[in-house]
Amino acid sequence: MAVRNIRKEGDPVLRKKSRAVERIDDRIGMLLDDMNETMKLAEGVGLAAPQVGVLKRVIIVDIGEGPIELINPQIMDTEGSKVEEEGCLSIPGKSGKVRRPYRVKVRGLDRTGKDIEVEGEGLLARALCHEIDHLDGILFVDRVIEDEGR
Ligand code: NI
């Protein structure tokens, strides 16, 4: 495993659309391992592959209940909404209020290629939506409804 460099706002890779993963192989497993290590060191609650410069639809989320890994994640259902403060490892020192669904159901593949479904509410729902946004080149600052801090 290796810690990878987290790309910061202004890096064009963060604005690109990531490609679906067509074949799950050892390289995807290695990418996930590196993303976990990178996120842990940075003390984040989520990380998307484009944040380490890889334009593949891969995300990880860990809100303190253990890591959730999703390949080709898709939001299947949402319920309610909530405005909370949000930040991003790619935009250090910045935060802002963003409206996200209160509850989401996400489908994707795990690292073995098995279909999985994750349901989350509150912070987990927020983190899932934030990371999936990264796969489409969307940053939380695009969705801020009220600036906090800088
Ligand atoms: Ni982010």
PDB file of N, CA and C in Angstrom, residues 9 83-88 91 94-100 126 130 133 138-150:
ATOM      1  N   GLU A   9      -7.839  21.658  -5.550  1.00  0.00           N
ATOM      2  CA  GLU A   9      -8.669  22.483  -6.420  1.00  0.00           C
ATOM      3  C   GLU A   9      -7.778  23.291  -7.364  1.00  0.00           C
ATOM      4  N   VAL A  83     -29.393  20.519   5.074  1.00  0.00           N
ATOM      5  CA  VAL A  83     -28.276  21.427   4.819  1.00  0.00           C
ATOM      6  C   VAL A  83     -27.285  21.287   5.971  1.00  0.00           C
ATOM      7  N   GLU A  84     -26.035  20.990   5.627  1.00  0.00           N
ATOM      8  CA  GLU A  84     -24.979  20.882   6.633  1.00  0.00           C
ATOM      9  C   GLU A  84     -23.689  21.433   6.040  1.00  0.00           C
ATOM     10  N   GLU A  85     -22.772  21.709   6.933  1.00  0.00           N
ATOM     11  CA  GLU A  85     -21.467  22.176   6.488  1.00  0.00           C
ATOM     12  C   GLU A  85     -20.651  21.018   5.920  1.00  0.00           C
ATOM     13  N   GLU A  86     -19.909  21.325   4.885  1.00  0.00           N
ATOM     14  CA  GLU A  86     -19.157  20.294   4.194  1.00  0.00           C
ATOM     15  C   GLU A  86     -17.765  20.803   3.831  1.00  0.00           C
ATOM     16  N   GLY A  87     -16.839  19.886   3.731  1.00  0.00           N
ATOM     17  CA  GLY A  87     -15.493  20.234   3.292  1.00  0.00           C
ATOM     18  C   GLY A  87     -14.984  19.159   2.356  1.00  0.00           C
ATOM     19  N   CYS A  88     -13.753  19.301   1.908  1.00  0.00           N
ATOM     20  CA  CYS A  88     -13.202  18.343   0.939  1.00  0.00           C
ATOM     21  C   CYS A  88     -11.686  18.320   1.076  1.00  0.00           C
ATOM     22  N   ILE A  91      -9.878  20.612  -1.131  1.00  0.00           N
ATOM     23  CA  ILE A  91     -10.039  22.058  -0.950  1.00  0.00           C
ATOM     24  C   ILE A  91      -9.780  22.382   0.526  1.00  0.00           C
ATOM     25  N   LYS A  94     -11.384  25.123   3.505  1.00  0.00           N
ATOM     26  CA  LYS A  94     -12.612  25.731   3.027  1.00  0.00           C
ATOM     27  C   LYS A  94     -13.798  24.860   3.417  1.00  0.00           C
ATOM     28  N   SER A  95     -14.910  25.508   3.769  1.00  0.00           N
ATOM     29  CA  SER A  95     -16.126  24.748   4.024  1.00  0.00           C
ATOM     30  C   SER A  95     -17.322  25.602   3.650  1.00  0.00           C
ATOM     31  N   GLY A  96     -18.459  24.955   3.525  1.00  0.00           N
ATOM     32  CA  GLY A  96     -19.664  25.689   3.174  1.00  0.00           C
ATOM     33  C   GLY A  96     -20.883  24.820   3.342  1.00  0.00           C
ATOM     34  N   LYS A  97     -22.012  25.457   3.428  1.00  0.00           N
ATOM     35  CA  LYS A  97     -23.254  24.715   3.628  1.00  0.00           C
ATOM     36  C   LYS A  97     -23.795  24.200   2.299  1.00  0.00           C
ATOM     37  N   VAL A  98     -24.106  22.907   2.305  1.00  0.00           N
ATOM     38  CA  VAL A  98     -24.582  22.245   1.087  1.00  0.00           C
ATOM     39  C   VAL A  98     -25.837  21.443   1.417  1.00  0.00           C
ATOM     40  N   ARG A  99     -26.830  21.507   0.531  1.00  0.00           N
ATOM     41  CA  ARG A  99     -28.032  20.690   0.704  1.00  0.00           C
ATOM     42  C   ARG A  99     -27.826  19.326   0.033  1.00  0.00           C
ATOM     43  N   ARG A 100     -28.042  18.283   0.797  1.00  0.00           N
ATOM     44  CA  ARG A 100     -27.914  16.912   0.279  1.00  0.00           C
ATOM     45  C   ARG A 100     -29.138  16.114   0.705  1.00  0.00           C
ATOM     46  N   ARG A 126     -24.539  12.048   2.983  1.00  0.00           N
ATOM     47  CA  ARG A 126     -23.817  13.230   2.504  1.00  0.00           C
ATOM     48  C   ARG A 126     -22.476  12.842   1.886  1.00  0.00           C
ATOM     49  N   HIS A 130     -21.309  13.322  -1.968  1.00  0.00           N
ATOM     50  CA  HIS A 130     -20.124  14.158  -2.210  1.00  0.00           C
ATOM     51  C   HIS A 130     -19.107  13.402  -3.072  1.00  0.00           C
ATOM     52  N   ASP A 133     -20.307  12.831  -6.634  1.00  0.00           N
ATOM     53  CA  ASP A 133     -20.142  14.082  -7.382  1.00  0.00           C
ATOM     54  C   ASP A 133     -18.741  14.194  -7.985  1.00  0.00           C
ATOM     55  N   ILE A 138     -17.676  17.308 -10.174  1.00  0.00           N
ATOM     56  CA  ILE A 138     -18.398  18.311  -9.376  1.00  0.00           C
ATOM     57  C   ILE A 138     -17.765  18.406  -7.988  1.00  0.00           C
ATOM     58  N   LEU A 139     -17.482  19.629  -7.542  1.00  0.00           N
ATOM     59  CA  LEU A 139     -16.926  19.858  -6.205  1.00  0.00           C
ATOM     60  C   LEU A 139     -17.991  20.505  -5.325  1.00  0.00           C
ATOM     61  N   PHE A 140     -17.857  20.312  -4.002  1.00  0.00           N
ATOM     62  CA  PHE A 140     -18.903  20.830  -3.111  1.00  0.00           C
ATOM     63  C   PHE A 140     -19.077  22.339  -3.241  1.00  0.00           C
ATOM     64  N   VAL A 141     -17.990  23.041  -3.595  1.00  0.00           N
ATOM     65  CA  VAL A 141     -18.080  24.501  -3.726  1.00  0.00           C
ATOM     66  C   VAL A 141     -19.072  24.904  -4.828  1.00  0.00           C
ATOM     67  N   ASP A 142     -19.329  23.997  -5.766  1.00  0.00           N
ATOM     68  CA  ASP A 142     -20.319  24.264  -6.823  1.00  0.00           C
ATOM     69  C   ASP A 142     -21.736  24.276  -6.255  1.00  0.00           C
ATOM     70  N   ARG A 143     -21.901  23.648  -5.094  1.00  0.00           N
ATOM     71  CA  ARG A 143     -23.240  23.468  -4.531  1.00  0.00           C
ATOM     72  C   ARG A 143     -23.466  24.290  -3.262  1.00  0.00           C
ATOM     73  N   VAL A 144     -22.464  25.065  -2.867  1.00  0.00           N
ATOM     74  CA  VAL A 144     -22.587  25.810  -1.614  1.00  0.00           C
ATOM     75  C   VAL A 144     -23.717  26.828  -1.703  1.00  0.00           C
ATOM     76  N   ILE A 145     -24.564  26.844  -0.660  1.00  0.00           N
ATOM     77  CA  ILE A 145     -25.649  27.812  -0.655  1.00  0.00           C
ATOM     78  C   ILE A 145     -25.340  28.972   0.297  1.00  0.00           C
ATOM     79  N   GLU A 146     -24.301  28.803   1.096  1.00  0.00           N
ATOM     80  CA  GLU A 146     -23.929  29.875   2.018  1.00  0.00           C
ATOM     81  C   GLU A 146     -22.472  29.634   2.415  1.00  0.00           C
ATOM     82  N   ASP A 147     -21.615  30.601   2.153  1.00  0.00           N
ATOM     83  CA  ASP A 147     -20.192  30.439   2.435  1.00  0.00           C
ATOM     84  C   ASP A 147     -19.886  30.541   3.923  1.00  0.00           C
ATOM     85  N   GLU A 148     -19.050  29.639   4.370  1.00  0.00           N
ATOM     86  CA  GLU A 148     -18.542  29.703   5.741  1.00  0.00           C
ATOM     87  C   GLU A 148     -17.041  29.779   5.635  1.00  0.00           C
ATOM     88  N   GLY A 149     -16.429  30.499   6.512  1.00  0.00           N
ATOM     89  CA  GLY A 149     -14.978  30.603   6.476  1.00  0.00           C
ATOM     90  C   GLY A 149     -14.537  31.378   5.258  1.00  0.00           C
ATOM     91  N   ARG A 150     -13.481  30.938   4.615  1.00  0.00           N
ATOM     92  CA  ARG A 150     -12.912  31.671   3.496  1.00  0.00           C
ATOM     93  C   ARG A 150     -13.800  31.625   2.280  1.00  0.00           C
TER      94      ARG A 150
END
